[in-house]
């Protein structure tokens, strides 16, 4: 961490051992074995192998980065070498004793994956060789000029992604280009080796030339007149919008469903972003408003015996939102005087109260208790019931665009500035003439409204809802995706949702490791990129302020 | 009629009796200082005046109006601005944005430009650094920004809580020079300080606060000659 501190051989060894421990850990919890069935490159590489080599590669890269230039390659190799040690220990232990008594996941299968199917002795040697090689390669990569390194990294990343998602890609390619063409690229859910090479080289080359041209390109943009630039921005927006509209056609049923789930979370995320990101109020019971929106939609539209009105989706939608807003104000009022941790605990309680009430026998005659509400119709649009995910997509998209529009307008408004001041310092904000009561309540109310909207769409998307779908984890998910994306940043909400909701759905093997991954991701984020993947302007400025500011001349003290 | 009248206020933090009957007045155009050791209740007094805390007993009159039931955020509309202890600038915003927030209560956006000019005349340093993130300013500049921001609301009464805290002596002098300049332009000032030497050198009158009670009040000149004050607050034997 400390750049002045000299990076010694011992540090390189430590880095290696840490990498090895990380790999052993993800092996022991069963992740490696699960992913050993997912091939990246046909008959050559599985996702599990990526998982085994990822930590050694990353930490060797770190070693090379931190050590002096003339030692960089050696450091990388040392780190790689020592990364293999803990894994070998695990392999040898597992072949000597039956570790499955304590570590259920250390199966013969795992050991065979770790040793590349070559048995403990030969496998260990291969492990050492491969890890050292990976360490060295990572170090070499680091030593390369940025202009070459970044394109290679881009190429690697995209090839890995394409390989990982080749099953989905296969289905899409078939839909558009037919089976025989697809088989050339992806067969039995894995990339063909030649295609992988072409992809890697191709993407690297494109990234390289793009990097070369990028400078002159941005110069050309800078030289454009204001109207030209505005036209270009408008053209970009229109293109983006058309792409959004055409999305279901490109994505097909399965991916549209995934996108819808991501969209539900984006909608919630945009709401919580107002409460936490803009206004700085830590709300851990955010799921309550989602639940309220969902239940109001369910009760109003259900065709089952719990349905009270059988109204249409479009009538129930605003009612759901208004009810959620009212609940936001209702919750906001008693917690107005609370700050920080206290606010978090009280809102946490509120979230649980709502869930327990939904589950209770008391309200069972009205909202079904644990049996939930069934037979909620899907939304219909001019007589067409939006049954397909590709159709429902437009409802979700509409909600997200609305929330996005409201969020952008608010962040630049007087209210946005009130939130900002309140977030920075409540007392000073009050001294500036800001009414904290109204400011807080508006944040709670608007945030709750978005969440209610999201819940309402969710209910009619699922057609039945149960109390256990509205647990604390949802609040935590939404908060995590905001942190991962970047507090207070709207694009960050989308990025965060894609990573925390979209990825696990695409990689179904992840399901049981979801929380594990959240924890790991959050820790890594806090260490490596605390501002999030797409930080808001203010956060960015804060983190870089110290690089930019001119040294300040203070008049000499005490003379 | 005095501009500010604090009548026998008792303020509590839960069971802690922090102010035990404070009475003080500030006349239009004055600089009045409230000096006292750490923990004497200076900040509590200012926070009670600016309605961030409510006295359990006693009241505060500003220009004859009882402020007891006015919410804290209304104070700035009445013409009272406070520069809190520890400055309380918005450290992630730029200098300009901070000053803009200071004018949040203003309806007349036209004269805002003039006020900004006035602040920049008082603190030329802020003008140079107007696009810098406030958190990266030096301590002295942050104090200037906090005062400048309070001035943006065009207050008639300015409450300053230990503006010299943590600053090098040269900067303390600079800050107190501006306090005098602000006062000359017509703003009344109530100045809370531990640095009694400086405070008494700029103030007209002063009050000495000890464990929640006023123990002395006199003209600044007399106070600096007072034996007890010299011993306790001016570090003289
Ligand atoms: N938030 C608080 N809760 C409880 N006691 C407090 C609080 N703030 C201040 N006090 C107590 O009130 C007394 C006066 O504090 P303060 O007004 O901050 O003094 P000063 O500003 O003169 O240093 C002190 O005894 C202090 O411990
Ligand atoms: Mg104080």
PDB file of N, CA, C and O in Angstrom, chain A residues 414 417-418 420-425 427-436 538-539 541-542 545-546 549-559, chain B residues 47 52 72-73 76-77 82 84 88 90-94 97 100-102 104-105 109 125 129 132-133 136-141 149 168-171:
ATOM      1  N   UNK A 414     -32.865  22.517  -6.697  1.00  0.00           N
ATOM      2  CA  UNK A 414     -32.674  23.092  -5.373  1.00  0.00           C
ATOM      3  C   UNK A 414     -32.759  21.991  -4.320  1.00  0.00           C
ATOM      4  O   UNK A 414     -31.958  21.953  -3.386  1.00  0.00           O
ATOM      5  N   UNK A 417     -29.615  20.135  -4.043  1.00  0.00           N
ATOM      6  CA  UNK A 417     -28.585  20.836  -3.261  1.00  0.00           C
ATOM      7  C   UNK A 417     -28.895  20.728  -1.771  1.00  0.00           C
ATOM      8  O   UNK A 417     -27.999  20.643  -0.936  1.00  0.00           O
ATOM      9  N   UNK A 418     -30.189  20.749  -1.426  1.00  0.00           N
ATOM     10  CA  UNK A 418     -30.564  20.589  -0.020  1.00  0.00           C
ATOM     11  C   UNK A 418     -30.095  19.234   0.491  1.00  0.00           C
ATOM     12  O   UNK A 418     -29.536  19.121   1.578  1.00  0.00           O
ATOM     13  N   UNK A 420     -27.696  17.451  -0.689  1.00  0.00           N
ATOM     14  CA  UNK A 420     -26.242  17.415  -0.658  1.00  0.00           C
ATOM     15  C   UNK A 420     -25.735  18.081   0.627  1.00  0.00           C
ATOM     16  O   UNK A 420     -24.885  17.533   1.331  1.00  0.00           O
ATOM     17  N   UNK A 421     -26.293  19.245   0.935  1.00  0.00           N
ATOM     18  CA  UNK A 421     -25.855  19.960   2.134  1.00  0.00           C
ATOM     19  C   UNK A 421     -26.169  19.143   3.381  1.00  0.00           C
ATOM     20  O   UNK A 421     -25.344  19.025   4.288  1.00  0.00           O
ATOM     21  N   UNK A 422     -27.349  18.529   3.402  1.00  0.00           N
ATOM     22  CA  UNK A 422     -27.748  17.740   4.565  1.00  0.00           C
ATOM     23  C   UNK A 422     -26.825  16.538   4.742  1.00  0.00           C
ATOM     24  O   UNK A 422     -26.438  16.201   5.856  1.00  0.00           O
ATOM     25  N   UNK A 423     -26.460  15.915   3.601  1.00  0.00           N
ATOM     26  CA  UNK A 423     -25.587  14.758   3.657  1.00  0.00           C
ATOM     27  C   UNK A 423     -24.223  15.144   4.218  1.00  0.00           C
ATOM     28  O   UNK A 423     -23.619  14.423   4.997  1.00  0.00           O
ATOM     29  N   UNK A 424     -23.752  16.338   3.830  1.00  0.00           N
ATOM     30  CA  UNK A 424     -22.426  16.747   4.265  1.00  0.00           C
ATOM     31  C   UNK A 424     -22.415  17.122   5.742  1.00  0.00           C
ATOM     32  O   UNK A 424     -21.498  16.779   6.456  1.00  0.00           O
ATOM     33  N   UNK A 425     -23.408  17.850   6.185  1.00  0.00           N
ATOM     34  CA  UNK A 425     -23.429  18.300   7.572  1.00  0.00           C
ATOM     35  C   UNK A 425     -24.817  18.829   7.918  1.00  0.00           C
ATOM     36  O   UNK A 425     -25.229  19.882   7.438  1.00  0.00           O
ATOM     37  N   UNK A 427     -26.143  20.046  10.729  1.00  0.00           N
ATOM     38  CA  UNK A 427     -26.233  21.307  11.474  1.00  0.00           C
ATOM     39  C   UNK A 427     -25.978  22.500  10.567  1.00  0.00           C
ATOM     40  O   UNK A 427     -26.706  23.495  10.611  1.00  0.00           O
ATOM     41  N   UNK A 428     -24.933  22.388   9.763  1.00  0.00           N
ATOM     42  CA  UNK A 428     -24.604  23.513   8.892  1.00  0.00           C
ATOM     43  C   UNK A 428     -25.737  23.711   7.879  1.00  0.00           C
ATOM     44  O   UNK A 428     -26.138  24.845   7.600  1.00  0.00           O
ATOM     45  N   UNK A 429     -26.252  22.609   7.352  1.00  0.00           N
ATOM     46  CA  UNK A 429     -27.348  22.728   6.398  1.00  0.00           C
ATOM     47  C   UNK A 429     -28.498  23.509   7.016  1.00  0.00           C
ATOM     48  O   UNK A 429     -29.074  24.404   6.395  1.00  0.00           O
ATOM     49  N   UNK A 430     -28.786  23.188   8.269  1.00  0.00           N
ATOM     50  CA  UNK A 430     -29.871  23.883   8.943  1.00  0.00           C
ATOM     51  C   UNK A 430     -29.534  25.360   9.104  1.00  0.00           C
ATOM     52  O   UNK A 430     -30.384  26.222   8.898  1.00  0.00           O
ATOM     53  N   UNK A 431     -28.284  25.628   9.444  1.00  0.00           N
ATOM     54  CA  UNK A 431     -27.869  27.020   9.603  1.00  0.00           C
ATOM     55  C   UNK A 431     -27.933  27.772   8.274  1.00  0.00           C
ATOM     56  O   UNK A 431     -28.065  28.991   8.251  1.00  0.00           O
ATOM     57  N   UNK A 432     -27.827  27.062   7.146  1.00  0.00           N
ATOM     58  CA  UNK A 432     -27.938  27.705   5.827  1.00  0.00           C
ATOM     59  C   UNK A 432     -29.388  28.001   5.484  1.00  0.00           C
ATOM     60  O   UNK A 432     -29.674  28.582   4.445  1.00  0.00           O
ATOM     61  N   UNK A 433     -30.303  27.517   6.304  1.00  0.00           N
ATOM     62  CA  UNK A 433     -31.707  27.789   6.038  1.00  0.00           C
ATOM     63  C   UNK A 433     -32.437  26.618   5.413  1.00  0.00           C
ATOM     64  O   UNK A 433     -33.486  26.795   4.795  1.00  0.00           O
ATOM     65  N   UNK A 434     -31.876  25.424   5.542  1.00  0.00           N
ATOM     66  CA  UNK A 434     -32.521  24.252   4.944  1.00  0.00           C
ATOM     67  C   UNK A 434     -33.396  23.574   5.979  1.00  0.00           C
ATOM     68  O   UNK A 434     -32.957  23.275   7.092  1.00  0.00           O
ATOM     69  N   UNK A 435     -34.646  23.336   5.589  1.00  0.00           N
ATOM     70  CA  UNK A 435     -35.583  22.683   6.479  1.00  0.00           C
ATOM     71  C   UNK A 435     -35.313  21.178   6.445  1.00  0.00           C
ATOM     72  O   UNK A 435     -35.682  20.483   5.502  1.00  0.00           O
ATOM     73  N   UNK A 436     -34.670  20.676   7.490  1.00  0.00           N
ATOM     74  CA  UNK A 436     -34.248  19.273   7.479  1.00  0.00           C
ATOM     75  C   UNK A 436     -35.438  18.328   7.428  1.00  0.00           C
ATOM     76  O   UNK A 436     -35.385  17.275   6.797  1.00  0.00           O
ATOM     77  N   UNK A 538     -18.877  14.105  -7.795  1.00  0.00           N
ATOM     78  CA  UNK A 538     -18.366  14.647  -6.533  1.00  0.00           C
ATOM     79  C   UNK A 538     -17.379  13.691  -5.894  1.00  0.00           C
ATOM     80  O   UNK A 538     -16.312  14.085  -5.427  1.00  0.00           O
ATOM     81  N   UNK A 539     -17.717  12.386  -5.896  1.00  0.00           N
ATOM     82  CA  UNK A 539     -16.799  11.410  -5.306  1.00  0.00           C
ATOM     83  C   UNK A 539     -15.487  11.396  -6.056  1.00  0.00           C
ATOM     84  O   UNK A 539     -14.417  11.336  -5.480  1.00  0.00           O
ATOM     85  N   UNK A 541     -14.151  13.756  -7.751  1.00  0.00           N
ATOM     86  CA  UNK A 541     -13.415  14.967  -7.465  1.00  0.00           C
ATOM     87  C   UNK A 541     -12.742  14.856  -6.108  1.00  0.00           C
ATOM     88  O   UNK A 541     -11.589  15.215  -5.939  1.00  0.00           O
ATOM     89  N   UNK A 542     -13.465  14.298  -5.147  1.00  0.00           N
ATOM     90  CA  UNK A 542     -12.926  14.188  -3.802  1.00  0.00           C
ATOM     91  C   UNK A 542     -11.669  13.326  -3.804  1.00  0.00           C
ATOM     92  O   UNK A 542     -10.666  13.653  -3.200  1.00  0.00           O
ATOM     93  N   UNK A 545      -8.867  15.116  -5.691  1.00  0.00           N
ATOM     94  CA  UNK A 545      -8.601  16.507  -5.323  1.00  0.00           C
ATOM     95  C   UNK A 545      -7.148  16.692  -4.911  1.00  0.00           C
ATOM     96  O   UNK A 545      -6.517  17.673  -5.254  1.00  0.00           O
ATOM     97  N   UNK A 546      -6.621  15.696  -4.186  1.00  0.00           N
ATOM     98  CA  UNK A 546      -5.282  15.881  -3.662  1.00  0.00           C
ATOM     99  C   UNK A 546      -4.208  15.816  -4.745  1.00  0.00           C
ATOM    100  O   UNK A 546      -3.126  16.339  -4.578  1.00  0.00           O
ATOM    101  N   UNK A 549      -4.676  19.648  -6.585  1.00  0.00           N
ATOM    102  CA  UNK A 549      -4.581  20.948  -5.940  1.00  0.00           C
ATOM    103  C   UNK A 549      -3.136  21.440  -5.949  1.00  0.00           C
ATOM    104  O   UNK A 549      -2.188  20.684  -5.816  1.00  0.00           O
ATOM    105  N   UNK A 550      -3.022  22.708  -6.099  1.00  0.00           N
ATOM    106  CA  UNK A 550      -1.705  23.331  -6.118  1.00  0.00           C
ATOM    107  C   UNK A 550      -1.216  23.369  -4.678  1.00  0.00           C
ATOM    108  O   UNK A 550      -2.006  23.593  -3.770  1.00  0.00           O
ATOM    109  N   UNK A 551       0.053  23.136  -4.445  1.00  0.00           N
ATOM    110  CA  UNK A 551       0.548  23.237  -3.076  1.00  0.00           C
ATOM    111  C   UNK A 551       0.243  24.631  -2.512  1.00  0.00           C
ATOM    112  O   UNK A 551       0.352  25.640  -3.211  1.00  0.00           O
ATOM    113  N   UNK A 552      -0.165  24.630  -1.265  1.00  0.00           N
ATOM    114  CA  UNK A 552      -0.642  25.882  -0.700  1.00  0.00           C
ATOM    115  C   UNK A 552       0.443  26.518   0.150  1.00  0.00           C
ATOM    116  O   UNK A 552       1.036  25.887   1.008  1.00  0.00           O
ATOM    117  N   UNK A 553       0.685  27.787  -0.114  1.00  0.00           N
ATOM    118  CA  UNK A 553       1.693  28.523   0.642  1.00  0.00           C
ATOM    119  C   UNK A 553       1.065  29.089   1.891  1.00  0.00           C
ATOM    120  O   UNK A 553       0.206  29.961   1.834  1.00  0.00           O
ATOM    121  N   UNK A 554       1.458  28.558   3.002  1.00  0.00           N
ATOM    122  CA  UNK A 554       0.942  29.052   4.273  1.00  0.00           C
ATOM    123  C   UNK A 554       1.942  30.070   4.797  1.00  0.00           C
ATOM    124  O   UNK A 554       3.143  29.804   4.796  1.00  0.00           O
ATOM    125  N   UNK A 555       1.490  31.253   5.248  1.00  0.00           N
ATOM    126  CA  UNK A 555       2.467  32.179   5.820  1.00  0.00           C
ATOM    127  C   UNK A 555       3.179  31.502   6.987  1.00  0.00           C
ATOM    128  O   UNK A 555       2.570  30.779   7.751  1.00  0.00           O
ATOM    129  N   UNK A 556       4.462  31.697   7.059  1.00  0.00           N
ATOM    130  CA  UNK A 556       5.237  31.026   8.096  1.00  0.00           C
ATOM    131  C   UNK A 556       4.664  31.338   9.465  1.00  0.00           C
ATOM    132  O   UNK A 556       4.299  32.484   9.753  1.00  0.00           O
ATOM    133  N   UNK A 557       4.539  30.321  10.295  1.00  0.00           N
ATOM    134  CA  UNK A 557       3.908  30.504  11.590  1.00  0.00           C
ATOM    135  C   UNK A 557       4.910  31.049  12.598  1.00  0.00           C
ATOM    136  O   UNK A 557       6.114  30.871  12.459  1.00  0.00           O
ATOM    137  N   UNK A 558       4.405  31.722  13.602  1.00  0.00           N
ATOM    138  CA  UNK A 558       5.172  32.125  14.779  1.00  0.00           C
ATOM    139  C   UNK A 558       6.482  32.837  14.464  1.00  0.00           C
ATOM    140  O   UNK A 558       7.559  32.379  14.785  1.00  0.00           O
ATOM    141  N   UNK A 559       6.378  33.929  13.734  1.00  0.00           N
ATOM    142  CA  UNK A 559       7.589  34.743  13.636  1.00  0.00           C
ATOM    143  C   UNK A 559       7.266  36.220  13.768  1.00  0.00           C
ATOM    144  O   UNK A 559       6.152  36.587  14.119  1.00  0.00           O
TER     145      UNK A 559
ATOM    146  N   UNK B  47     -25.237  27.631  20.180  1.00  0.00           N
ATOM    147  CA  UNK B  47     -26.202  26.698  19.596  1.00  0.00           C
ATOM    148  C   UNK B  47     -27.606  26.954  20.131  1.00  0.00           C
ATOM    149  O   UNK B  47     -28.595  26.725  19.431  1.00  0.00           O
ATOM    150  N   UNK B  52     -30.474  25.650  17.542  1.00  0.00           N
ATOM    151  CA  UNK B  52     -30.146  24.232  17.341  1.00  0.00           C
ATOM    152  C   UNK B  52     -30.403  23.455  18.633  1.00  0.00           C
ATOM    153  O   UNK B  52     -30.656  22.266  18.609  1.00  0.00           O
ATOM    154  N   UNK B  72     -34.696  25.952  13.697  1.00  0.00           N
ATOM    155  CA  UNK B  72     -33.328  26.411  13.468  1.00  0.00           C
ATOM    156  C   UNK B  72     -33.110  26.917  12.045  1.00  0.00           C
ATOM    157  O   UNK B  72     -32.398  27.895  11.828  1.00  0.00           O
ATOM    158  N   UNK B  73     -33.750  26.253  11.063  1.00  0.00           N
ATOM    159  CA  UNK B  73     -33.463  26.655   9.690  1.00  0.00           C
ATOM    160  C   UNK B  73     -34.079  28.010   9.345  1.00  0.00           C
ATOM    161  O   UNK B  73     -33.748  28.591   8.320  1.00  0.00           O
ATOM    162  N   UNK B  76     -31.697  31.887   9.730  1.00  0.00           N
ATOM    163  CA  UNK B  76     -30.963  32.616   8.704  1.00  0.00           C
ATOM    164  C   UNK B  76     -31.895  33.581   7.977  1.00  0.00           C
ATOM    165  O   UNK B  76     -31.492  34.670   7.574  1.00  0.00           O
ATOM    166  N   UNK B  77     -33.163  33.222   7.883  1.00  0.00           N
ATOM    167  CA  UNK B  77     -34.128  34.141   7.254  1.00  0.00           C
ATOM    168  C   UNK B  77     -34.384  35.349   8.145  1.00  0.00           C
ATOM    169  O   UNK B  77     -34.736  36.421   7.681  1.00  0.00           O
ATOM    170  N   UNK B  82     -24.531  31.643  11.492  1.00  0.00           N
ATOM    171  CA  UNK B  82     -23.554  31.102  12.417  1.00  0.00           C
ATOM    172  C   UNK B  82     -22.413  30.425  11.660  1.00  0.00           C
ATOM    173  O   UNK B  82     -22.629  29.745  10.670  1.00  0.00           O
ATOM    174  N   UNK B  84     -20.019  27.628  12.516  1.00  0.00           N
ATOM    175  CA  UNK B  84     -19.903  26.651  13.600  1.00  0.00           C
ATOM    176  C   UNK B  84     -18.454  26.369  13.978  1.00  0.00           C
ATOM    177  O   UNK B  84     -17.531  26.632  13.210  1.00  0.00           O
ATOM    178  N   UNK B  88     -17.074  23.412   9.753  1.00  0.00           N
ATOM    179  CA  UNK B  88     -18.224  22.809   9.097  1.00  0.00           C
ATOM    180  C   UNK B  88     -18.427  23.235   7.662  1.00  0.00           C
ATOM    181  O   UNK B  88     -19.543  23.500   7.222  1.00  0.00           O
ATOM    182  N   UNK B  90     -18.504  22.371   3.598  1.00  0.00           N
ATOM    183  CA  UNK B  90     -18.819  21.176   2.825  1.00  0.00           C
ATOM    184  C   UNK B  90     -17.547  20.776   2.083  1.00  0.00           C
ATOM    185  O   UNK B  90     -17.227  21.319   1.028  1.00  0.00           O
ATOM    186  N   UNK B  91     -16.843  19.808   2.647  1.00  0.00           N
ATOM    187  CA  UNK B  91     -15.470  19.587   2.183  1.00  0.00           C
ATOM    188  C   UNK B  91     -15.406  18.981   0.783  1.00  0.00           C
ATOM    189  O   UNK B  91     -14.390  19.075   0.125  1.00  0.00           O
ATOM    190  N   UNK B  92     -16.494  18.353   0.320  1.00  0.00           N
ATOM    191  CA  UNK B  92     -16.423  17.740  -1.007  1.00  0.00           C
ATOM    192  C   UNK B  92     -16.868  18.693  -2.115  1.00  0.00           C
ATOM    193  O   UNK B  92     -16.775  18.381  -3.283  1.00  0.00           O
ATOM    194  N   UNK B  93     -17.391  19.840  -1.702  1.00  0.00           N
ATOM    195  CA  UNK B  93     -17.820  20.814  -2.713  1.00  0.00           C
ATOM    196  C   UNK B  93     -16.708  21.827  -2.946  1.00  0.00           C
ATOM    197  O   UNK B  93     -15.827  22.001  -2.114  1.00  0.00           O
ATOM    198  N   UNK B  94     -16.802  22.526  -4.073  1.00  0.00           N
ATOM    199  CA  UNK B  94     -15.787  23.539  -4.347  1.00  0.00           C
ATOM    200  C   UNK B  94     -16.073  24.789  -3.526  1.00  0.00           C
ATOM    201  O   UNK B  94     -17.133  24.924  -2.915  1.00  0.00           O
ATOM    202  N   UNK B  97     -19.158  26.493  -4.784  1.00  0.00           N
ATOM    203  CA  UNK B  97     -20.388  25.785  -4.402  1.00  0.00           C
ATOM    204  C   UNK B  97     -20.713  26.013  -2.932  1.00  0.00           C
ATOM    205  O   UNK B  97     -21.883  26.165  -2.554  1.00  0.00           O
ATOM    206  N   UNK B 100     -22.218  29.363  -2.699  1.00  0.00           N
ATOM    207  CA  UNK B 100     -23.597  29.301  -3.202  1.00  0.00           C
ATOM    208  C   UNK B 100     -24.547  28.772  -2.138  1.00  0.00           C
ATOM    209  O   UNK B 100     -25.654  29.274  -1.959  1.00  0.00           O
ATOM    210  N   UNK B 101     -24.088  27.716  -1.445  1.00  0.00           N
ATOM    211  CA  UNK B 101     -24.946  27.143  -0.395  1.00  0.00           C
ATOM    212  C   UNK B 101     -25.212  28.193   0.681  1.00  0.00           C
ATOM    213  O   UNK B 101     -26.287  28.207   1.273  1.00  0.00           O
ATOM    214  N   UNK B 102     -24.238  29.055   0.932  1.00  0.00           N
ATOM    215  CA  UNK B 102     -24.423  30.103   1.930  1.00  0.00           C
ATOM    216  C   UNK B 102     -25.549  31.037   1.563  1.00  0.00           C
ATOM    217  O   UNK B 102     -26.223  31.608   2.416  1.00  0.00           O
ATOM    218  N   UNK B 104     -28.209  30.110   0.123  1.00  0.00           N
ATOM    219  CA  UNK B 104     -29.383  29.269  -0.112  1.00  0.00           C
ATOM    220  C   UNK B 104     -30.683  29.970   0.284  1.00  0.00           C
ATOM    221  O   UNK B 104     -31.702  29.842  -0.373  1.00  0.00           O
ATOM    222  N   UNK B 105     -30.622  30.739   1.377  1.00  0.00           N
ATOM    223  CA  UNK B 105     -31.841  31.338   1.904  1.00  0.00           C
ATOM    224  C   UNK B 105     -32.254  32.593   1.136  1.00  0.00           C
ATOM    225  O   UNK B 105     -33.326  33.122   1.376  1.00  0.00           O
ATOM    226  N   UNK B 109     -31.818  36.936  -6.029  1.00  0.00           N
ATOM    227  CA  UNK B 109     -30.608  36.399  -6.646  1.00  0.00           C
ATOM    228  C   UNK B 109     -29.766  37.489  -7.326  1.00  0.00           C
ATOM    229  O   UNK B 109     -28.597  37.271  -7.609  1.00  0.00           O
ATOM    230  N   UNK B 125      -8.045  35.423  -1.246  1.00  0.00           N
ATOM    231  CA  UNK B 125      -7.567  34.052  -1.346  1.00  0.00           C
ATOM    232  C   UNK B 125      -8.651  33.116  -1.902  1.00  0.00           C
ATOM    233  O   UNK B 125      -8.385  32.206  -2.673  1.00  0.00           O
ATOM    234  N   UNK B 129      -9.017  30.582  -5.376  1.00  0.00           N
ATOM    235  CA  UNK B 129      -9.230  29.142  -5.234  1.00  0.00           C
ATOM    236  C   UNK B 129     -10.681  28.767  -5.412  1.00  0.00           C
ATOM    237  O   UNK B 129     -11.130  27.765  -4.866  1.00  0.00           O
ATOM    238  N   UNK B 132     -11.483  25.217  -6.373  1.00  0.00           N
ATOM    239  CA  UNK B 132     -10.822  24.133  -5.650  1.00  0.00           C
ATOM    240  C   UNK B 132     -11.799  23.454  -4.691  1.00  0.00           C
ATOM    241  O   UNK B 132     -12.705  24.092  -4.158  1.00  0.00           O
ATOM    242  N   UNK B 133     -11.602  22.162  -4.498  1.00  0.00           N
ATOM    243  CA  UNK B 133     -12.435  21.432  -3.546  1.00  0.00           C
ATOM    244  C   UNK B 133     -12.106  21.912  -2.136  1.00  0.00           C
ATOM    245  O   UNK B 133     -10.941  21.978  -1.749  1.00  0.00           O
ATOM    246  N   UNK B 136      -9.587  20.530   0.423  1.00  0.00           N
ATOM    247  CA  UNK B 136      -8.144  20.615   0.214  1.00  0.00           C
ATOM    248  C   UNK B 136      -7.583  21.989   0.558  1.00  0.00           C
ATOM    249  O   UNK B 136      -6.399  22.238   0.364  1.00  0.00           O
ATOM    250  N   UNK B 137      -8.427  22.878   1.063  1.00  0.00           N
ATOM    251  CA  UNK B 137      -7.921  24.191   1.492  1.00  0.00           C
ATOM    252  C   UNK B 137      -7.143  24.032   2.800  1.00  0.00           C
ATOM    253  O   UNK B 137      -7.355  23.075   3.545  1.00  0.00           O
ATOM    254  N   UNK B 138      -6.283  24.981   3.080  1.00  0.00           N
ATOM    255  CA  UNK B 138      -5.586  24.958   4.365  1.00  0.00           C
ATOM    256  C   UNK B 138      -6.568  25.375   5.458  1.00  0.00           C
ATOM    257  O   UNK B 138      -7.648  25.884   5.182  1.00  0.00           O
ATOM    258  N   UNK B 139      -6.174  25.138   6.705  1.00  0.00           N
ATOM    259  CA  UNK B 139      -7.062  25.449   7.814  1.00  0.00           C
ATOM    260  C   UNK B 139      -7.532  26.893   7.812  1.00  0.00           C
ATOM    261  O   UNK B 139      -8.716  27.177   8.017  1.00  0.00           O
ATOM    262  N   UNK B 140      -6.607  27.798   7.554  1.00  0.00           N
ATOM    263  CA  UNK B 140      -6.959  29.217   7.545  1.00  0.00           C
ATOM    264  C   UNK B 140      -7.950  29.528   6.440  1.00  0.00           C
ATOM    265  O   UNK B 140      -8.925  30.258   6.645  1.00  0.00           O
ATOM    266  N   UNK B 141      -7.708  28.940   5.280  1.00  0.00           N
ATOM    267  CA  UNK B 141      -8.606  29.198   4.152  1.00  0.00           C
ATOM    268  C   UNK B 141      -9.989  28.612   4.398  1.00  0.00           C
ATOM    269  O   UNK B 141     -11.000  29.189   4.004  1.00  0.00           O
ATOM    270  N   UNK B 149     -18.972  32.108   3.645  1.00  0.00           N
ATOM    271  CA  UNK B 149     -20.246  31.451   3.354  1.00  0.00           C
ATOM    272  C   UNK B 149     -21.359  32.024   4.225  1.00  0.00           C
ATOM    273  O   UNK B 149     -22.463  32.278   3.750  1.00  0.00           O
ATOM    274  N   UNK B 168      -2.398  29.069  12.830  1.00  0.00           N
ATOM    275  CA  UNK B 168      -1.129  29.709  13.165  1.00  0.00           C
ATOM    276  C   UNK B 168      -1.386  31.171  13.530  1.00  0.00           C
ATOM    277  O   UNK B 168      -2.317  31.780  13.001  1.00  0.00           O
ATOM    278  N   UNK B 169      -0.568  31.731  14.430  1.00  0.00           N
ATOM    279  CA  UNK B 169      -0.789  33.112  14.919  1.00  0.00           C
ATOM    280  C   UNK B 169      -0.989  34.139  13.803  1.00  0.00           C
ATOM    281  O   UNK B 169      -1.864  35.007  13.917  1.00  0.00           O
ATOM    282  N   UNK B 170      -0.217  34.047  12.732  1.00  0.00           N
ATOM    283  CA  UNK B 170      -0.348  35.024  11.647  1.00  0.00           C
ATOM    284  C   UNK B 170      -1.751  34.958  11.042  1.00  0.00           C
ATOM    285  O   UNK B 170      -2.373  35.973  10.750  1.00  0.00           O
ATOM    286  N   UNK B 171      -2.239  33.739  10.895  1.00  0.00           N
ATOM    287  CA  UNK B 171      -3.558  33.568  10.317  1.00  0.00           C
ATOM    288  C   UNK B 171      -4.644  34.045  11.265  1.00  0.00           C
ATOM    289  O   UNK B 171      -5.641  34.630  10.848  1.00  0.00           O
TER     290      UNK B 171
END
